[in-house]
Amino acid sequence: MPKSLAQLKTDAKREGWAKWIRSEADERAVLNGCWFHVEAGKSWVDGIENYFKFTRGPDIGEPYKLLDWHRDDFVMPLFGWKRDRDRPHLRRYRKGDAFVAKKQAKSTLCGAICDAFLVRGPQRTEVYGVAHSSEQAGVIYREAAAFARKSPELAKRLKPLDSQKRIIYEANASFYQALAGENGARSAEGIIPTLILFDEIHVQRDRLLYDALAYACLATENSLFLSVSTVGVADPTTIWWEQYSYAKGILDGTIHDDERFAYVAQADEGCKDSAEMRADPAQWKKAMPALGVTVSAEAVAASVREAENSPAKLNNLLRYVFNIPTAQVERVIPMDKWATCAWPKDRGEFPDLTGRTCFAGLDVASHEDLTALVLYFPPIGDETRGYVMCWFWCPEAKILERERKQLAYYGQWVREKHLLQTSGDYIDPEMIVATIRECGGKYRIQELLYDKWGADAIINAVQFEQNCVKVEQGPVGMADFCKGFLGAIAGQKIWHDGNPVMAWCCGNAAAETRPDVVWFSKKKSAEKIDGAVAGAMAVGRGLSTPNNSMELILL
């Protein structure tokens, strides 16, 4: 009769390896016959620390010491876990993924492991360091070559060939080779790898190289295919996202795979929208296990402050420091501050602004998708904030299409009346015209600013009723408006009506930049940003109106 998990854990405790059962995935692996060979793991740790030398810094030439996370979260689990007691040479893991923030000595660790495989492996061991480009593939090669030259015991065995990015162990007929890109995929035909180490997989654009190497590993009984990377831009079509999602599934227990190693060092998701959480060193440590060793807390704090004061840099901060995937590389609107600009529910209904002066922004992204109208009401009297109100329209066909693709928020927003549905396949301009006329009768619209693309039918209908102003999209037309909009959000100078469609658009907004100039980019944004564009036109124009002109308007 098979032993229960409790009995197996008791055996593990008696044998001295119970502490390495760290997760549900490990428990399932133990039930399936896997076990932890402490001495095997320590043999790899000791081999690296006893025979490798530091290749740079104040300790150059001294014995190399693995960082805590290198040793306890990477080397020991990878080489200590076994899959079959009758064949103890077989490692549990055949494949694995590690995702950790920048500057955690990933490349140095990878270089050490590549060399260790060469000197510990059997005859004709083949090790490959892989990346999307030859420059990136050269990073791990340089670390491995530096160890081979600086460490006396390695230097007796290993010979780096810089011109080929190759390290040979002639006596063993073994070698390390850097591979990259399309040429690497062609080179992968016919190889029989013992180790493949894929560096920074988040920038790999297609599956060609990855798949060629994955299938090559099938030819070796005890091969290992590892990818070690920082997270990238969230895109379900990319290979890195597939590997990251699989690793997360293993860690949260939704995916069962005894032979897949997974390590993700990551701050909490709340850091995306909370400046307070981003300022917390405990969050930094979750994503940067070498904090205080390879990078100082002071340097991280400075990066956080800089990003908070320059929202265009926030996405890079989230990815590189907090190891959190982001929707696009250049997210510009700080969503935690946008949330604090929502009209507080404890104050009751949004204020009645009937008769008040306002500026309108209209953005028609496509007759087949979202259209946005945003009104901005400048503050009057002793008010310290202006007010923002939003309307959105989408054709029924697009809403149904999004629901079929499990993008159900469109349908939800319609049901909650945050998004207005028009019949058929295309936006009905008459619905938008009717709303503009209704607003014109209720409020004093000083200007209706619009992106000319797709707006002709609407503008033609209201041009003799409203002061319509065409705005060129790009740095000339939008930079000042975007600057004003971002400043109003960061400085909490507005109250908005809490429309979730508007929040979604703002969260999607990516930017194009020049020195001291930022403008929202539909081309670089992965999803719809119409609300953000309309909001920038309305708020930016309202803020740029001189105070004396506003006084005349109000009179």
XYZ file of C-alpha atoms in Angstrom:
555
model
C 0.000 0.000 0.000
C 1.471 3.411 -0.960
C 2.539 5.664 1.887
C 0.519 8.750 2.743
C 1.965 12.254 2.445
C 2.265 12.441 6.225
C 4.270 9.200 6.284
C 6.503 10.395 3.464
C 7.129 13.684 5.278
C 8.066 11.729 8.390
C 10.568 9.751 6.302
C 11.921 13.002 4.839
C 12.383 14.458 8.314
C 14.247 11.355 9.461
C 16.479 11.497 6.363
C 17.152 15.227 6.835
C 15.472 16.799 3.813
C 11.981 17.739 5.046
C 12.751 21.478 4.850
C 13.040 21.225 1.066
C 9.370 20.297 0.767
C 8.255 23.900 0.385
C 5.064 23.876 -1.650
C 2.069 21.871 -2.789
C 4.007 21.127 -5.970
C 6.783 19.556 -3.868
C 4.238 17.555 -1.883
C 2.717 16.165 -5.063
C 6.188 15.355 -6.370
C 6.980 13.436 -3.165
C 3.748 11.465 -3.532
C 4.850 10.629 -7.078
C 8.210 9.269 -5.931
C 10.475 12.331 -6.030
C 12.919 12.948 -3.196
C 15.613 15.398 -2.163
C 19.264 14.366 -2.149
C 20.871 16.932 0.170
C 24.417 15.850 -0.595
C 23.839 16.141 -4.342
C 22.663 19.735 -3.951
C 25.534 20.591 -1.622
C 27.992 19.023 -4.058
C 27.001 21.585 -6.693
C 27.136 24.445 -4.183
C 30.535 23.353 -2.841
C 31.921 22.780 -6.320
C 31.074 26.337 -7.347
C 32.207 27.967 -4.110
C 35.431 25.958 -3.734
C 36.719 26.142 -7.308
C 35.297 29.367 -8.768
C 36.845 32.797 -8.104
C 35.316 36.263 -8.131
C 36.074 37.924 -11.468
C 35.429 41.565 -10.556
C 35.006 43.981 -7.659
C 36.923 44.182 -4.384
C 36.884 40.379 -3.950
C 38.426 39.608 -7.346
C 40.452 36.408 -7.130
C 38.820 35.345 -3.860
C 36.612 32.205 -3.633
C 33.223 32.865 -5.210
C 30.259 32.797 -2.813
C 26.733 32.223 -4.020
C 24.144 34.718 -2.869
C 21.496 33.332 -0.532
C 18.860 33.157 -3.260
C 21.350 31.606 -5.680
C 22.083 28.840 -3.204
C 18.749 28.183 -1.478
C 16.214 29.024 -4.180
C 18.107 27.963 -7.288
C 21.135 25.682 -7.066
C 20.025 23.464 -4.167
C 16.487 22.811 -5.508
C 17.635 22.342 -9.102
C 20.311 19.791 -8.310
C 19.089 18.340 -5.026
C 15.650 17.164 -6.145
C 15.623 13.713 -7.774
C 12.887 11.928 -9.640
C 13.660 8.223 -9.073
C 15.326 6.546 -6.074
C 16.382 3.615 -8.242
C 18.216 6.005 -10.587
C 19.544 8.722 -8.262
C 21.533 10.420 -11.027
C 18.285 11.605 -12.656
C 17.268 15.081 -11.584
C 13.621 15.846 -10.920
C 13.603 18.905 -13.140
C 13.918 18.704 -16.919
C 12.818 22.275 -17.569
C 12.419 25.454 -15.568
C 11.834 29.186 -15.490
C 13.084 31.829 -13.086
C 11.819 35.419 -13.112
C 13.547 37.964 -10.896
C 14.160 41.716 -10.955
C 17.156 43.375 -12.595
C 20.601 43.530 -10.983
C 20.291 40.312 -8.974
C 23.442 38.712 -10.458
C 21.416 36.416 -12.725
C 23.980 36.403 -15.526
C 26.867 35.685 -13.143
C 24.975 32.740 -11.675
C 24.144 31.450 -15.156
C 27.778 31.674 -16.227
C 28.842 29.688 -13.168
C 26.255 26.973 -13.811
C 27.315 26.668 -17.461
C 30.947 26.120 -16.474
C 29.962 23.718 -13.704
C 28.018 21.620 -16.212
C 31.069 21.440 -18.449
C 33.492 20.251 -15.763
C 31.022 17.935 -13.982
C 29.293 16.506 -17.018
C 29.944 13.302 -18.895
C 31.949 13.032 -22.088
C 30.664 15.212 -24.944
C 28.581 17.496 -22.781
C 26.962 20.276 -24.819
C 26.003 23.505 -23.061
C 24.242 26.380 -24.835
C 23.755 29.940 -23.659
C 20.880 31.397 -25.639
C 19.349 34.854 -26.138
C 17.369 36.818 -28.702
C 20.451 38.687 -29.955
C 24.152 37.956 -30.215
C 24.854 40.863 -27.860
C 22.609 39.437 -25.168
C 23.927 35.906 -25.714
C 27.380 37.335 -25.134
C 26.469 38.430 -21.594
C 26.380 34.907 -20.131
C 29.329 33.887 -22.301
C 31.449 36.722 -20.860
C 30.609 35.646 -17.305
C 31.393 31.996 -18.028
C 34.621 32.919 -19.833
C 35.714 35.190 -16.989
C 35.229 32.357 -14.479
C 37.166 29.999 -16.768
C 40.111 32.402 -16.899
C 40.158 33.643 -13.302
C 39.600 30.313 -11.507
C 42.800 28.195 -11.556
C 41.060 24.800 -11.507
C 38.783 25.834 -14.358
C 41.649 27.368 -16.321
C 43.344 23.945 -16.383
C 40.341 22.484 -18.182
C 38.381 25.186 -20.018
C 39.523 27.328 -22.943
C 37.370 30.330 -23.961
C 37.315 31.305 -27.635
C 35.992 34.864 -27.637
C 35.717 35.187 -31.416
C 33.271 32.259 -31.458
C 31.658 32.834 -28.055
C 32.619 29.260 -27.321
C 34.302 27.501 -24.382
C 35.871 24.101 -24.993
C 36.827 21.317 -22.577
C 39.072 19.472 -24.959
C 39.925 16.527 -22.713
C 36.236 15.721 -22.347
C 35.160 16.638 -25.904
C 32.680 19.045 -24.286
C 31.850 22.647 -25.098
C 29.754 25.726 -24.334
C 28.320 27.702 -27.264
C 26.383 30.977 -27.363
C 23.363 30.940 -29.710
C 21.081 33.765 -30.776
C 18.106 34.576 -32.965
C 17.311 33.002 -36.335
C 20.895 31.830 -36.829
C 20.646 30.091 -33.472
C 17.500 28.290 -34.571
C 19.292 26.959 -37.651
C 22.241 25.919 -35.504
C 19.902 24.050 -33.141
C 19.264 21.380 -35.757
C 21.195 18.260 -34.768
C 22.472 19.413 -31.366
C 22.276 17.107 -28.315
C 22.282 19.504 -25.347
C 22.910 18.657 -21.704
C 22.073 22.206 -20.607
C 20.306 25.062 -22.352
C 20.207 28.360 -20.504
C 17.947 30.967 -22.100
C 18.696 34.524 -20.977
C 16.057 37.309 -20.850
C 13.355 35.376 -22.668
C 10.967 38.332 -22.254
C 12.447 39.975 -25.368
C 12.207 36.846 -27.552
C 9.742 37.707 -30.335
C 8.937 34.328 -31.832
C 8.904 30.643 -30.995
C 11.333 29.435 -33.664
C 14.490 29.332 -31.561
C 12.758 28.314 -28.329
C 10.892 25.381 -29.859
C 13.930 24.138 -31.772
C 15.914 23.987 -28.536
C 13.084 22.460 -26.488
C 12.753 19.538 -28.893
C 16.535 19.130 -29.053
C 16.568 18.428 -25.302
C 14.483 15.290 -25.829
C 17.573 13.487 -27.094
C 19.385 13.653 -23.723
C 18.185 11.619 -20.733
C 19.182 14.083 -18.019
C 19.079 17.376 -19.895
C 17.984 20.682 -18.369
C 16.359 23.607 -20.202
C 16.319 26.767 -18.071
C 15.169 30.284 -18.808
C 16.206 33.101 -16.477
C 14.676 36.502 -17.057
C 13.076 39.670 -15.824
C 9.379 39.944 -16.684
C 8.295 41.723 -19.858
C 5.281 43.453 -21.328
C 2.099 41.466 -20.717
C 1.201 39.962 -24.071
C -0.488 36.535 -24.242
C 0.899 35.983 -27.757
C 4.556 35.938 -26.611
C 6.640 32.946 -25.568
C 7.812 34.627 -22.373
C 4.229 35.187 -21.192
C 3.431 31.531 -21.801
C 6.419 30.437 -19.693
C 5.701 33.006 -16.973
C 2.042 31.977 -16.742
C 3.057 28.334 -16.524
C 5.529 29.090 -13.724
C 2.913 31.086 -11.814
C 0.453 28.231 -12.253
C 2.909 25.771 -10.735
C 3.518 28.079 -7.784
C -0.160 28.726 -7.096
C -1.089 25.057 -7.516
C -3.282 25.377 -10.603
C -0.767 23.516 -12.792
C 0.697 20.144 -11.806
C 4.093 19.346 -13.319
C 6.630 17.556 -11.119
C 9.428 18.026 -13.641
C 9.123 21.801 -14.121
C 11.142 24.154 -11.890
C 9.508 27.526 -11.143
C 10.876 30.542 -9.291
C 9.244 33.975 -9.385
C 10.555 36.767 -7.140
C 7.927 39.471 -7.380
C 6.415 42.340 -5.437
C 2.674 42.379 -4.746
C 0.337 43.343 -7.608
C -0.909 46.288 -5.559
C 2.370 48.073 -6.326
C 0.952 48.846 -9.780
C -1.491 51.350 -8.339
C -0.120 52.268 -4.911
C 2.706 54.757 -4.427
C 2.768 53.832 -0.738
C 3.441 50.180 -1.551
C 6.096 51.137 -4.101
C 7.917 53.053 -1.358
C 7.981 50.026 0.955
C 11.421 48.301 1.121
C 9.651 45.035 1.980
C 8.146 45.095 -1.526
C 11.558 45.751 -3.070
C 12.968 42.736 -1.252
C 10.259 40.430 -2.612
C 11.406 41.114 -6.177
C 15.089 41.749 -5.439
C 16.343 38.928 -3.199
C 19.890 40.342 -3.421
C 18.819 43.801 -2.189
C 21.616 45.290 -0.137
C 24.235 43.133 -1.851
C 24.115 43.734 -5.610
C 22.075 46.940 -5.392
C 21.607 49.291 -2.458
C 18.297 50.247 -0.894
C 19.296 53.886 -1.392
C 19.625 53.375 -5.151
C 16.228 51.682 -5.330
C 14.638 54.457 -3.265
C 16.060 57.048 -5.673
C 14.638 55.147 -8.658
C 11.231 54.969 -6.998
C 11.212 58.707 -6.272
C 12.239 59.511 -9.821
C 9.481 57.352 -11.291
C 6.853 58.865 -8.999
C 7.834 62.314 -10.226
C 7.961 61.193 -13.860
C 5.012 58.865 -14.549
C 6.358 57.922 -17.980
C 9.059 55.960 -16.146
C 6.660 54.047 -13.930
C 6.311 50.998 -16.179
C 10.038 50.411 -16.330
C 10.168 50.707 -12.545
C 7.415 48.121 -12.157
C 9.109 45.660 -14.488
C 12.764 46.093 -13.590
C 12.536 46.749 -9.839
C 9.240 45.121 -8.799
C 9.308 42.371 -11.482
C 5.636 42.971 -12.301
C 4.466 42.668 -15.946
C 2.858 45.804 -17.314
C 0.396 46.411 -20.109
C 2.858 48.459 -22.098
C 6.354 49.770 -21.703
C 5.488 53.434 -21.166
C 2.469 53.698 -18.903
C 2.126 57.382 -18.138
C -0.942 57.913 -15.960
C -0.410 57.077 -12.268
C -3.507 55.011 -11.556
C -3.229 55.258 -7.780
C -3.521 59.030 -8.113
C -6.326 58.676 -10.659
C -8.213 56.595 -8.089
C -7.817 59.278 -5.424
C -9.340 61.813 -7.829
C -12.651 59.893 -7.886
C -15.566 61.708 -6.261
C -15.849 60.214 -2.730
C -18.898 58.010 -2.299
C -19.412 59.284 1.227
C -20.161 62.727 -0.245
C -23.212 61.440 -2.046
C -24.046 62.003 -5.705
C -21.654 63.697 -8.108
C -22.290 67.467 -7.997
C -24.983 69.002 -10.197
C -23.001 71.243 -12.552
C -25.955 72.659 -14.477
C -25.154 76.082 -15.892
C -21.422 75.750 -15.274
C -18.763 76.567 -17.880
C -16.887 73.582 -19.317
C -14.540 72.407 -22.051
C -15.288 69.256 -24.063
C -12.944 66.671 -25.592
C -14.188 64.218 -28.252
C -12.213 61.222 -29.522
C -13.594 58.789 -32.101
C -11.048 55.959 -32.327
C -13.075 53.934 -34.797
C -16.649 53.748 -36.047
C -16.367 50.069 -35.081
C -15.243 50.541 -31.493
C -15.016 53.081 -28.669
C -15.909 56.788 -28.811
C -15.358 59.104 -25.835
C -16.739 62.494 -24.799
C -15.226 64.166 -21.720
C -16.269 67.458 -20.103
C -14.030 69.445 -17.785
C -15.519 72.100 -15.475
C -12.899 74.521 -14.085
C -13.118 75.313 -10.363
C -14.959 78.457 -9.283
C -15.010 80.452 -6.053
C -13.131 78.658 -3.288
C -13.070 75.312 -5.104
C -9.620 73.724 -5.373
C -10.544 71.111 -7.969
C -12.259 71.038 -11.315
C -14.756 68.337 -12.315
C -14.557 65.683 -15.047
C -17.565 63.889 -16.542
C -17.397 61.128 -19.184
C -19.571 59.413 -21.801
C -18.611 56.394 -23.909
C -20.246 54.641 -26.876
C -19.582 51.333 -28.627
C -21.492 49.419 -31.344
C -23.330 46.283 -30.319
C -21.296 44.041 -32.652
C -18.008 45.032 -30.999
C -19.436 44.430 -27.531
C -20.556 40.941 -28.529
C -17.176 40.244 -30.133
C -15.335 41.228 -26.972
C -17.571 39.060 -24.823
C -16.902 36.084 -27.127
C -13.177 36.684 -26.621
C -13.760 36.768 -22.840
C -13.156 40.506 -22.721
C -16.377 40.741 -20.785
C -15.909 44.186 -19.320
C -17.582 45.841 -22.329
C -20.803 43.935 -21.643
C -20.534 44.571 -17.928
C -20.049 48.285 -18.489
C -23.126 48.390 -20.721
C -25.199 46.673 -18.056
C -23.908 49.129 -15.453
C -24.647 52.049 -17.856
C -21.040 53.258 -17.959
C -20.902 52.441 -21.680
C -23.694 53.277 -24.128
C -24.466 50.678 -26.777
C -25.371 51.606 -30.336
C -27.117 49.087 -32.595
C -25.388 47.291 -35.454
C -21.768 47.086 -36.513
C -20.900 50.775 -36.446
C -21.176 53.733 -34.110
C -24.351 55.744 -34.676
C -23.170 59.378 -34.732
C -26.706 60.593 -33.987
C -26.503 59.215 -30.423
C -23.315 61.195 -29.805
C -24.709 64.305 -31.455
C -27.786 64.039 -29.244
C -25.610 63.876 -26.097
C -23.484 66.839 -27.190
C -26.659 68.866 -27.808
C -28.080 67.824 -24.461
C -24.860 68.894 -22.741
C -24.855 72.139 -24.724
C -28.323 72.910 -23.396
C -27.411 72.072 -19.811
C -23.836 73.393 -19.566
C -21.911 76.273 -21.104
C -19.486 74.468 -23.447
C -16.812 76.993 -24.403
C -14.962 74.746 -26.864
C -15.442 71.275 -28.285
C -11.957 69.948 -29.035
C -11.754 66.915 -31.286
C -9.411 64.562 -33.106
C -10.378 65.010 -36.748
C -10.006 61.285 -37.565
C -13.462 59.728 -37.834
C -15.275 62.695 -36.331
C -16.629 64.349 -39.516
C -20.259 63.218 -39.194
C -20.469 64.394 -35.586
C -18.685 67.706 -36.088
C -20.656 68.518 -39.247
C -23.848 68.139 -37.229
C -22.835 70.436 -34.346
C -20.358 72.870 -35.887
C -22.884 75.719 -36.035
C -23.978 75.092 -32.439
C -20.599 74.667 -30.765
C -17.166 76.243 -31.060
C -15.426 73.197 -32.571
C -11.596 73.136 -32.431
C -9.605 70.541 -34.362
C -6.579 69.178 -32.455
C -3.696 67.507 -34.265
C -2.666 64.301 -32.545
C 1.045 64.285 -31.773
C 3.551 66.484 -29.958
C 2.470 69.766 -31.531
C -1.216 69.435 -30.797
C -1.288 67.227 -27.696
C 1.891 67.668 -25.626
C 0.679 70.682 -23.614
C -2.759 69.126 -23.099
C -1.233 65.840 -21.908
C 1.119 67.712 -19.586
C -1.802 69.591 -18.073
C -3.906 66.439 -17.717
C -1.067 64.494 -16.057
C -0.327 67.425 -13.756
C -3.977 67.693 -12.736
C -4.029 63.999 -11.842
C -0.692 63.992 -10.018
C -1.592 67.183 -8.158
C -5.143 65.955 -7.415
C -6.654 69.047 -8.994
C -9.738 67.292 -10.355
C -12.725 65.260 -9.221
C -13.940 62.710 -11.762
C -17.169 60.742 -11.896
C -15.569 57.321 -11.370
C -16.466 55.892 -14.785
C -14.566 52.528 -15.060
C -14.287 52.863 -18.843
C -12.337 56.068 -18.320
C -10.119 54.369 -15.737
C -9.451 51.543 -18.197
C -8.503 53.982 -20.956
C -6.180 55.861 -18.608
C -4.561 52.608 -17.493
C -3.974 51.646 -21.129
C -2.334 54.921 -22.104
C 1.226 54.617 -23.376
C 3.337 57.566 -24.406
C 5.725 58.813 -26.965
C 8.365 61.147 -25.608
C 10.937 63.724 -26.477
C 13.011 65.657 -23.942
C 10.501 67.264 -21.530
C 7.595 66.395 -23.860
C 5.067 63.558 -23.443
C 1.992 62.799 -25.527
C -0.361 59.833 -25.557
C 0.234 57.358 -28.355
C -2.515 55.201 -29.861
C 0.156 53.375 -31.834
C 2.150 52.325 -28.774
C -0.834 51.601 -26.513
C -1.969 47.972 -26.497
C -5.640 48.837 -25.881
C -8.100 51.714 -26.218
C -7.091 55.116 -24.822
C -9.898 57.277 -26.263
C -11.027 58.467 -22.852
C -7.516 59.541 -21.918
C -7.117 61.465 -25.188
C -10.502 63.175 -24.805
C -9.728 63.909 -21.155
C -6.374 65.437 -22.018
C -7.974 67.738 -24.602
C -10.740 68.879 -22.252
C -8.716 69.240 -19.051
C -5.606 70.514 -20.791
C -7.548 73.212 -22.627
C -9.442 74.218 -19.530
C -6.253 74.555 -17.508
C -4.529 76.544 -20.239
C -7.274 79.174 -20.376
C -5.950 82.327 -18.630
C -7.652 83.237 -15.373
C -8.808 86.602 -16.682
C -10.420 84.902 -19.680
C -12.203 82.483 -17.360
C -13.542 85.373 -15.333
C -15.053 86.876 -18.498
C -16.560 83.507 -19.426
C -18.122 83.102 -16.002
C -19.604 86.582 -16.161
